[in-house]
Structure formats: structure tokens, C-alpha cells
Amino acid sequence: MSTENEGTAVPPAPSAPPVPVDAPAAPAPQGQPPQGQAPQGHAPQGPGPYGQDAEGQSAHGQGASGDAAHHGVSSSAPDPSWPPPPPPASPPYGDGGSGSGSGGWGSSYQQPAPKSGRGRGGLVAAILAAALAAGGLGGGLGYTLAKNNDENTGSTTVSASTSGGDVKRDPGTVAGTAAKALPSTVTIEAESNSGEGGTGTGFVFDKQGHIVTNNHVVAGAVDGGKLTATFPSGKKYDAEVVGHAQGYDVAVIKLKNAPGDLKPLTLGDSDKVAVGDATIAIGAPFGLSDTVTTGIISAKNRPVASSDGTGSQASYMSALQTDASINPGNSGGPLLDAQGNVIGINSAIQSTGNGGFGTGQSGSIGLGFAIPINQAEYVAQELIKTGKPVYAKIGASVSLDDSSNGAQITDQGATPVEPGGPAAKAGLKPGDVITKLDDRVIDSGPTLIGEIWTHKPGDKVTITYERGGKEHTVDLTLGSRVGDN
């Protein structure tokens, strides 16, 4: 699937469809009244786990499957042909036939002509008579009640309540959660040295002014570009990139002259999230800052390999899937639980190829993916501490071809298994197919990479692999690699 860069342009909204023309009312009958990676992979690029064509270059020596789109706002201009011209004249609603000639917006409703004969006249007259009788009875009762009321109180006016009651938004409601979280989110505008720009989202990580977002939101401004962060209050601050991790798709920026009243969002525990839990996403879809959408956790541990469409290396994650509406510009924004705790960073979407708002970009179809906050927190802390990301690794290159059988250690390259690395020490060899990491089923190379990167260097894991038709299990300690190169 195609992926988009960030941008700020928001073309005008489409005009409303024309209102159907009212046909003149039929005359009433006579006499009646009218009615109303594994890290270090070197395999050629292949399709991603969802079957989409791959995009981008290799990630750390690996091909990018690019199966999900980073969702930033495109900087392309609106289609000059928008809004579209009115559709050609078409038959009324209800006409049969297929193709573009069937009824649609602008079709006029044709009221049927009155039928001749007296078959329904008696019934209509009876209904009218009953209605008039009921009206007369109601009028009589109303007059009597009004007269009595006037004699007793001197007034016939009945006052309606001026209020529906106190509007109370408890902390557990979506409105209460959003009101608390919004002041700690920012809309990020990134501009490269060449003047190309984009828009994304971020959230306050600490009181020192560090903001967490996606790498692909700020990547263009890393080498001397311009960054600004705007709060919902309208206050705007210049910012600089502290560190960025392309493989994780996480970045940290810092506000210049940060205010002293920053309130970091509370971080939750993404390991304890359950399918069906409520979610709240905050971001700037198509440049519309401070937008709040809701949904649920649709799945956990989704293997997602994505690219920003610029030919950069791929990002891998074992993602939280949500049906909260996420669109270009939500990138880097927080995914919250019902209590307002951050459980993920909105990062990618699976979408159709049709664009929205005349930009040619894809929009949400209810398949959004977020980086689990437990992983993102570790990455952010390392970036603040050293400015460089640290990746866990097994020290073997795996194939990135789409597969359902496991992650095969390749026999390509000079060192498919790193000498002295964790895989070599565990006895793994080229041709071995890894099918599990701990209790997590591994169906492809990107899945293995995403799962390895949910761990920290030094973690002990159990690898299940197949060799010569037989299954083997071995324990190993994950190594580390510093930096994206």
C-alpha cells in the first residue's frame, strides 16, 4: 500500500449535495380539505505480512515490507477539479438498472398522481372527521382547563424548564478524559532545509519539555530543519530533535524555552491491555488539530512493517490494533485507555488506495496500529540519555519474504549468522526456520523482528526452530546494537 509523508495543507471541504426538488402537491379530492527483523536481516525485499507490495529500502540491511501506511498529512495541493461538477440528470430514485445512470443526489421525487374513483373517499372522510372531532374535543378540554386555571391562578402560561439539569462530565467519561489529556498534546510542524513540511502529533513526556512522537513525523527536520510544537491553547514553541529511532519509529524532541507548568501524560502498561478495552486517540488528522476519536483494542501483537514512502528503511512493530479513527496527521499522537493513560503511540494505518479531501492520501478504514507504550518508553529514555537508539538482536539474518511457516535464517551474505553472537552461541545455522519466540508464534521474518524489538538487550528468550523436519528448542540471551546503521 502507498504511504504518505507529513504535510499541512488542508483543502476546502466539499460542498453539500443539492437538496431534492419538491414536487407540487396533488390536488385534494373535491369536497375535502387539503392534507399536509530480526536485526541484521539481508534478504531481498518482499511483500509485507498483509500481502501488500513492499515499499522503501532495506531496514538495517533488510528489505521493508511496508504493509501499513504511516499516517501523516500530505503536503500536496488539493485537486483543482474539486468539488466535482453536479452529476448528469438521472431518473428518480427507485428506477432500476445499473451503472452511472441510476438515481443519485439531485434526483427529484415524483409524487404519484391522484387516483380516480371513490374507493378511498369514505375512509379519508372518516379519518378527517375523526381528526376534526378529536381536535374539537381537545379544544373543549383545553378551554375548560384554561378557564379553571385562569380563575385559580390568573395565568394560563405553562413555563418549560430552562435547563436539562447540570452537565457533569465525570473523569471516567470520554469528555472528561479528553479534557484532561488534550492540554498535554501538541501539533508538530516539521520543515526540512528544502522547505518541505509536514504535520504530526506528540505528547508531553516529562516536565523538562521532552515530547514523544514518531520518527517519520520529524525525520525531515533532523539535519538542520525547523520544528514547532503548538498546544491546544495556541501557544507555540520552537523545538529540536533530541534523538530518533527509525527502526522503532520513535523520536523525542525538546521544546525551547519550555514552560514550567507542563503536565506529562501518565503512561499505562501496554502488556496488560486486553482486546475489547476502550481506546481514545488524539491527533491532527488532515491538519485538524486536537481531534479526539474513540474505539477499542481490536487485537494485540500485530506484526506491522511500514515505510513512509520516501525510500527510507522500514519500521517494525508488534502493534496494538485499534478501530479508533486514525488518519494522516495522527502520527505520534497518544492512544489512551479509558482512564487517560497512554498505552501506545499511533503510528500506521492499513487503508484502501482511495484518497480523501482531494489530497490523494488514504484514510481510515478502522485498522489503526500503535506502538506499545512499554516499548516506546524504553526507546524514549535511551534517546534522551544518549541520543541514539539501542536495539535487541539475535545476531542472524532472516528472510523478509511473506510466509506463514516461520522466519528462515538466510544463507545469503557474508555472515548470515554473526560469529560469536547470540544465535551462533545457541547453535543456530543458516536454513533453520524459527517458529516461536517464547510463546509467541513466528510466521515471518518481520514478525520475528517486531517481537525481538519488544525486548531489551540482555533479556533471555526461548527460540523454537525447525531443522531437517525436526523441532528444536534453545535458550539464548539477546545482544544489542546501537544506532540505526
Short mmCIF file of C-alpha atoms in Angstrom, two decimals, residues 32-369:
data_model
loop_
_atom_site.label_atom_id
_atom_site.label_comp_id
_atom_site.label_asym_id
_atom_site.label_seq_id
_atom_site.Cartn_x
_atom_site.Cartn_y
_atom_site.Cartn_z
CA GLN A 32 -62.42 17.61 1.10
CA PRO A 33 -59.90 19.95 2.75
CA PRO A 34 -56.27 19.73 1.58
CA GLN A 35 -53.98 17.44 3.64
CA GLY A 36 -50.42 18.13 4.81
CA GLN A 37 13.83 -8.10 11.88
CA ALA A 38 15.06 -9.75 13.04
CA PRO A 39 18.01 -7.31 13.25
CA GLN A 40 20.75 -7.69 10.63
CA GLY A 41 18.47 -9.30 8.03
CA HIS A 42 19.82 -9.12 4.48
CA ALA A 43 17.13 -10.75 2.43
CA PRO A 44 15.63 -9.13 -0.66
CA GLN A 45 12.53 -7.07 -0.20
CA GLY A 46 9.22 -8.88 -0.28
CA PRO A 47 5.57 -8.19 0.37
CA GLY A 48 4.51 -7.40 3.93
CA PRO A 49 2.61 -9.71 6.20
CA TYR A 50 -0.72 -8.37 4.96
CA GLY A 51 0.10 -9.13 1.35
CA GLN A 52 0.71 -5.55 0.28
CA ASP A 53 3.56 -4.64 -2.04
CA ALA A 54 6.67 -3.56 -0.17
CA GLU A 55 7.87 -0.01 -0.19
CA GLY A 56 11.08 1.60 0.99
CA GLN A 57 14.65 0.39 1.14
CA SER A 58 16.14 -2.22 3.44
CA ALA A 59 15.96 -1.80 7.19
CA HIS A 60 19.39 -2.21 8.71
CA GLY A 61 20.32 -4.26 5.71
CA GLN A 62 16.83 -5.71 5.35
CA GLY A 63 14.01 -5.22 2.87
CA ALA A 64 10.99 -3.27 4.05
CA SER A 65 7.66 -4.95 3.75
CA GLY A 66 5.84 -1.61 4.05
CA ASP A 67 2.47 -3.18 4.57
CA ALA A 68 0.96 -0.37 6.63
CA ALA A 69 0.95 3.31 5.89
CA HIS A 70 2.48 5.90 8.18
CA HIS A 71 -0.32 8.38 8.56
CA GLY A 72 0.91 11.92 8.15
CA VAL A 73 -0.71 14.81 6.37
CA SER A 74 0.29 15.16 2.75
CA SER A 75 1.68 18.46 1.58
CA SER A 76 0.28 18.04 -1.93
CA ALA A 77 -2.14 20.70 -3.19
CA PRO A 78 -5.88 20.00 -3.48
CA ASP A 79 -7.17 18.62 -6.73
CA PRO A 80 -8.21 21.68 -8.78
CA SER A 81 -11.22 19.77 -10.07
CA TRP A 82 -12.71 19.56 -6.57
CA PRO A 83 -15.56 19.95 -5.85
CA PRO A 84 -16.82 17.75 -8.68
CA PRO A 85 -19.40 19.09 -11.13
CA PRO A 86 -23.05 18.14 -10.45
CA PRO A 87 -23.98 14.70 -11.80
CA PRO A 88 -25.94 14.43 -15.03
CA ALA A 89 -29.69 14.22 -14.91
CA SER A 90 -30.82 10.82 -13.78
CA PRO A 91 -34.12 9.02 -13.33
CA PRO A 92 -35.89 9.23 -9.96
CA TYR A 93 -34.95 7.07 -7.00
CA GLY A 94 -36.28 3.58 -7.38
CA ASP A 95 -35.57 3.27 -11.10
CA GLY A 96 -33.88 0.01 -11.97
CA GLY A 97 -30.72 -0.50 -13.91
CA SER A 98 -27.03 -0.46 -13.09
CA GLY A 99 -24.20 1.91 -13.87
CA SER A 100 -23.88 5.64 -13.52
CA GLY A 101 -27.33 6.34 -14.86
CA SER A 102 -29.15 5.18 -11.73
CA GLY A 103 -30.70 7.63 -9.30
CA GLY A 104 -28.47 9.70 -7.03
CA TRP A 105 -28.06 13.13 -5.50
CA GLY A 106 -30.18 15.67 -7.34
CA SER A 107 -32.87 13.23 -8.49
CA SER A 108 -36.35 14.65 -7.93
CA TYR A 109 -39.03 12.71 -6.14
CA GLN A 110 -42.14 12.45 -8.32
CA GLN A 111 -45.35 12.39 -6.30
CA PRO A 112 -47.86 9.92 -7.82
CA ALA A 113 -50.93 11.38 -9.48
CA PRO A 114 -54.21 11.10 -7.55
CA LYS A 115 -56.25 8.02 -8.36
CA SER A 116 -59.76 8.30 -9.76
CA GLY A 117 -62.81 6.67 -8.18
CA ARG A 118 -64.42 6.78 -4.76
CA GLY A 119 -62.99 3.62 -3.26
CA ARG A 120 -60.89 5.51 -0.65
CA GLY A 121 -63.06 8.60 -0.31
CA GLY A 122 -65.17 7.27 2.54
CA LEU A 123 -62.12 6.17 4.52
CA VAL A 124 -60.38 9.52 4.03
CA ALA A 125 -63.52 11.36 5.05
CA ALA A 126 -63.88 9.19 8.14
CA ILE A 127 -60.29 9.84 9.13
CA LEU A 128 -60.77 13.58 8.63
CA ALA A 129 -63.98 13.57 10.60
CA ALA A 130 -62.34 11.66 13.44
CA ALA A 131 -59.41 14.07 13.41
CA LEU A 132 -61.72 17.07 13.49
CA ALA A 133 -63.77 15.52 16.28
CA ALA A 134 -60.65 14.81 18.30
CA GLY A 135 -59.49 18.33 17.66
CA GLY A 136 -62.81 19.73 18.84
CA LEU A 137 -62.76 17.58 21.95
CA GLY A 138 -59.21 18.58 22.72
CA GLY A 139 -60.09 22.20 22.17
CA GLY A 140 -63.02 21.95 24.52
CA LEU A 141 -60.98 20.31 27.24
CA GLY A 142 -58.22 22.81 26.73
CA TYR A 143 -60.64 25.71 27.05
CA THR A 144 -62.15 24.28 30.24
CA LEU A 145 -58.74 23.65 31.82
CA ALA A 146 -57.52 27.07 30.81
CA LYS A 147 -60.65 28.69 32.21
CA ASN A 148 -60.28 26.90 35.55
CA ASN A 149 -56.59 27.71 35.67
CA ASP A 150 -57.32 31.35 34.94
CA GLU A 151 -59.83 31.51 37.76
CA ASN A 152 -57.42 29.96 40.25
CA THR A 153 -54.07 31.48 39.32
CA GLY A 154 -54.74 34.25 36.89
CA SER A 155 -52.42 32.75 34.22
CA THR A 156 -52.66 30.11 31.51
CA THR A 157 -48.93 30.03 30.71
CA VAL A 158 -47.02 26.82 31.42
CA SER A 159 -43.27 27.51 31.59
CA ALA A 160 -40.82 24.98 30.20
CA SER A 161 -37.70 24.10 32.13
CA THR A 162 -34.79 26.37 31.24
CA SER A 163 -32.22 23.63 31.86
CA GLY A 164 -31.89 19.93 31.27
CA GLY A 165 -30.00 19.62 34.54
CA ASP A 166 -26.38 20.14 35.43
CA VAL A 167 -23.92 18.92 32.78
CA LYS A 168 -21.48 16.74 34.66
CA ARG A 169 -18.58 15.08 32.89
CA ASP A 170 -17.02 12.56 35.24
CA PRO A 171 -13.30 11.75 34.93
CA GLY A 172 -14.16 8.31 33.52
CA THR A 173 -16.14 9.67 30.58
CA VAL A 174 -14.59 10.28 27.17
CA ALA A 175 -15.21 14.01 27.56
CA GLY A 176 -13.57 14.04 30.99
CA THR A 177 -10.58 12.02 29.81
CA ALA A 178 -10.10 14.17 26.71
CA ALA A 179 -10.34 17.41 28.70
CA LYS A 180 -7.56 16.19 30.98
CA ALA A 181 -5.28 14.85 28.22
CA LEU A 182 -5.61 17.49 25.49
CA PRO A 183 -3.55 20.19 27.26
CA SER A 184 -0.59 17.77 27.23
CA THR A 185 -0.67 17.08 23.48
CA VAL A 186 0.89 19.15 20.71
CA THR A 187 0.60 19.53 16.96
CA ILE A 188 4.06 19.27 15.42
CA GLU A 189 5.07 21.09 12.25
CA ALA A 190 8.33 19.89 10.71
CA GLU A 191 10.12 21.64 7.85
CA SER A 192 13.22 20.40 6.07
CA ASN A 193 16.07 22.52 4.71
CA SER A 194 14.47 22.33 1.28
CA GLY A 195 11.24 23.86 2.60
CA GLU A 196 9.17 20.68 2.51
CA GLY A 197 6.96 20.35 5.55
CA GLY A 198 4.52 18.14 7.32
CA THR A 199 2.26 17.88 10.34
CA GLY A 200 2.05 15.28 13.08
CA THR A 201 1.28 14.95 16.76
CA GLY A 202 3.18 14.42 20.00
CA PHE A 203 2.62 14.39 23.75
CA VAL A 204 4.41 15.70 26.83
CA PHE A 205 6.77 13.07 28.22
CA ASP A 206 8.31 14.94 31.17
CA LYS A 207 8.44 18.37 32.84
CA GLN A 208 11.75 19.20 31.16
CA GLY A 209 9.99 19.75 27.84
CA HIS A 210 10.58 16.43 26.10
CA ILE A 211 7.88 15.49 23.59
CA VAL A 212 7.47 11.93 22.25
CA THR A 213 6.34 11.40 18.67
CA ASN A 214 7.03 9.24 15.60
CA ASN A 215 10.36 9.26 13.80
CA HIS A 216 8.66 9.75 10.44
CA VAL A 217 6.98 12.93 11.73
CA VAL A 218 10.29 14.73 12.38
CA ALA A 219 12.72 12.89 10.08
CA GLY A 220 12.75 15.72 7.55
CA ALA A 221 13.86 18.25 10.14
CA VAL A 222 16.65 16.18 11.68
CA ASP A 223 19.50 17.79 9.74
CA GLY A 224 19.05 21.48 10.39
CA GLY A 225 15.32 21.72 9.66
CA LYS A 226 12.72 23.66 11.61
CA LEU A 227 10.38 22.24 14.24
CA THR A 228 7.50 23.85 16.12
CA ALA A 229 5.04 22.42 18.63
CA THR A 230 1.66 24.05 19.23
CA PHE A 231 -0.52 23.35 22.26
CA PRO A 232 -4.34 23.44 22.16
CA SER A 233 -4.14 26.78 23.99
CA GLY A 234 -2.48 28.23 20.89
CA LYS A 235 0.96 28.62 22.48
CA LYS A 236 3.68 27.68 20.01
CA TYR A 237 7.27 26.73 20.83
CA ASP A 238 10.32 26.10 18.70
CA ALA A 239 11.78 22.64 19.23
CA GLU A 240 14.79 20.49 18.35
CA VAL A 241 15.28 16.77 17.78
CA VAL A 242 16.94 15.09 20.75
CA GLY A 243 17.10 11.63 19.17
CA HIS A 244 15.25 9.45 16.71
CA ALA A 245 14.97 5.71 16.14
CA GLN A 246 14.00 4.85 12.59
CA GLY A 247 13.56 1.12 13.23
CA TYR A 248 11.23 1.68 16.17
CA ASP A 249 9.62 4.75 14.51
CA VAL A 250 10.02 6.70 17.76
CA ALA A 251 11.53 10.16 18.20
CA VAL A 252 11.97 12.66 21.03
CA ILE A 253 12.01 16.40 20.56
CA LYS A 254 12.53 19.10 23.19
CA LEU A 255 10.79 22.43 23.47
CA LYS A 256 12.99 25.51 23.52
CA ASN A 257 12.13 27.79 26.45
CA ALA A 258 9.71 25.18 27.74
CA PRO A 259 7.08 26.48 30.18
CA GLY A 260 7.29 25.44 33.81
CA ASP A 261 3.72 24.13 34.05
CA LEU A 262 3.99 21.15 31.72
CA LYS A 263 1.91 18.14 32.74
CA PRO A 264 3.26 14.84 31.36
CA LEU A 265 0.66 12.27 30.40
CA THR A 266 0.52 9.22 32.63
CA LEU A 267 1.95 6.12 30.98
CA GLY A 268 -0.03 2.90 31.23
CA ASP A 269 1.01 -0.75 30.89
CA SER A 270 0.52 -1.97 27.32
CA ASP A 271 1.23 -5.57 28.39
CA LYS A 272 -1.97 -5.58 30.45
CA VAL A 273 -4.19 -4.23 27.68
CA ALA A 274 -6.96 -6.63 26.66
CA VAL A 275 -8.85 -6.97 23.39
CA GLY A 276 -12.09 -5.02 23.75
CA ASP A 277 -10.66 -2.34 26.05
CA ALA A 278 -11.83 1.17 25.20
CA THR A 279 -9.37 3.48 23.44
CA ILE A 280 -9.15 7.23 22.82
CA ALA A 281 -6.89 8.65 20.10
CA ILE A 282 -5.77 12.27 19.95
CA GLY A 283 -4.15 13.85 16.91
CA ALA A 284 -4.34 16.23 13.97
CA PRO A 285 -5.94 14.24 11.13
CA PHE A 286 -5.51 16.12 7.84
CA GLY A 287 -4.22 19.08 9.85
CA LEU A 288 -7.30 19.31 12.10
CA SER A 289 -5.50 19.76 15.42
CA ASP A 290 -6.76 18.43 18.75
CA THR A 291 -9.13 15.87 17.27
CA VAL A 292 -10.44 13.14 19.59
CA THR A 293 -11.73 9.77 18.36
CA THR A 294 -12.72 6.62 20.19
CA GLY A 295 -12.74 2.88 19.65
CA ILE A 296 -11.48 -0.34 21.20
CA ILE A 297 -8.40 -2.53 21.17
CA SER A 298 -9.15 -4.78 18.20
CA ALA A 299 -6.07 -7.04 18.51
CA LYS A 300 -2.65 -7.25 20.14
CA ASN A 301 0.78 -8.23 18.84
CA ARG A 302 0.01 -7.40 15.22
CA PRO A 303 3.18 -7.72 13.13
CA VAL A 304 3.45 -4.43 11.21
CA ALA A 305 6.25 -3.37 8.89
CA SER A 306 5.78 0.11 7.49
CA SER A 307 7.56 2.75 5.46
CA ASP A 308 6.95 6.46 5.00
CA GLY A 309 7.11 6.11 1.23
CA THR A 310 10.30 8.11 0.77
CA GLY A 311 12.57 5.13 0.16
CA SER A 312 13.76 5.06 3.75
CA GLN A 313 14.28 1.93 5.79
CA ALA A 314 11.32 0.11 7.28
CA SER A 315 9.97 0.23 10.80
CA TYR A 316 8.87 -2.92 12.59
CA MET A 317 6.48 -3.25 15.48
CA SER A 318 4.37 -5.77 17.35
CA ALA A 319 1.49 -3.35 17.39
CA LEU A 320 -1.73 -2.68 19.22
CA GLN A 321 -4.56 -2.64 16.69
CA THR A 322 -7.44 -0.22 17.24
CA ASP A 323 -10.56 0.79 15.34
CA ALA A 324 -10.42 4.34 16.71
CA SER A 325 -10.36 6.61 13.66
CA ILE A 326 -6.72 7.38 12.80
CA ASN A 327 -5.82 9.38 9.72
CA PRO A 328 -2.86 11.23 8.21
CA GLY A 329 -1.71 13.69 10.88
CA ASN A 330 -2.47 11.41 13.86
CA SER A 331 1.11 10.10 13.69
CA GLY A 332 2.89 10.37 17.02
CA GLY A 333 -0.25 11.10 19.00
CA PRO A 334 -1.19 9.19 22.14
CA LEU A 335 -3.52 6.21 22.21
CA LEU A 336 -5.18 6.34 25.63
CA ASP A 337 -7.13 3.86 27.70
CA ALA A 338 -10.45 4.79 29.32
CA GLN A 339 -8.63 6.27 32.33
CA GLY A 340 -6.45 8.53 30.18
CA ASN A 341 -3.23 6.52 30.48
CA VAL A 342 -1.04 6.34 27.36
CA ILE A 343 -0.95 2.75 26.11
CA GLY A 344 0.51 3.38 22.65
CA ILE A 345 1.76 5.82 20.02
CA ASN A 346 -0.40 5.99 16.92
CA SER A 347 1.90 5.19 14.04
CA ALA A 348 0.38 3.48 10.99
CA ILE A 349 -2.83 2.54 9.24
CA GLN A 350 -3.98 -0.09 6.83
CA SER A 351 -6.24 1.58 4.30
CA THR A 352 -7.69 1.49 0.84
CA GLY A 353 -5.90 3.24 -2.00
CA ASN A 354 -8.52 5.98 -2.33
CA GLY A 355 -7.53 9.41 -1.11
CA GLY A 356 -9.55 11.87 0.88
CA PHE A 357 -10.05 15.63 0.80
CA GLY A 358 -8.60 15.79 -2.71
CA THR A 359 -5.08 15.06 -1.48
CA GLY A 360 -4.69 11.58 -2.91
CA GLN A 361 -3.97 10.24 0.57
CA SER A 362 -5.58 7.21 2.10
CA GLY A 363 -7.83 7.45 5.11
CA SER A 364 -9.01 5.33 8.00
CA ILE A 365 -10.99 2.15 7.45
CA GLY A 366 -10.83 1.23 11.13
CA LEU A 367 -7.44 -0.51 11.03
CA GLY A 368 -5.01 1.58 13.03
CA PHE A 369 -1.76 0.46 14.65
#
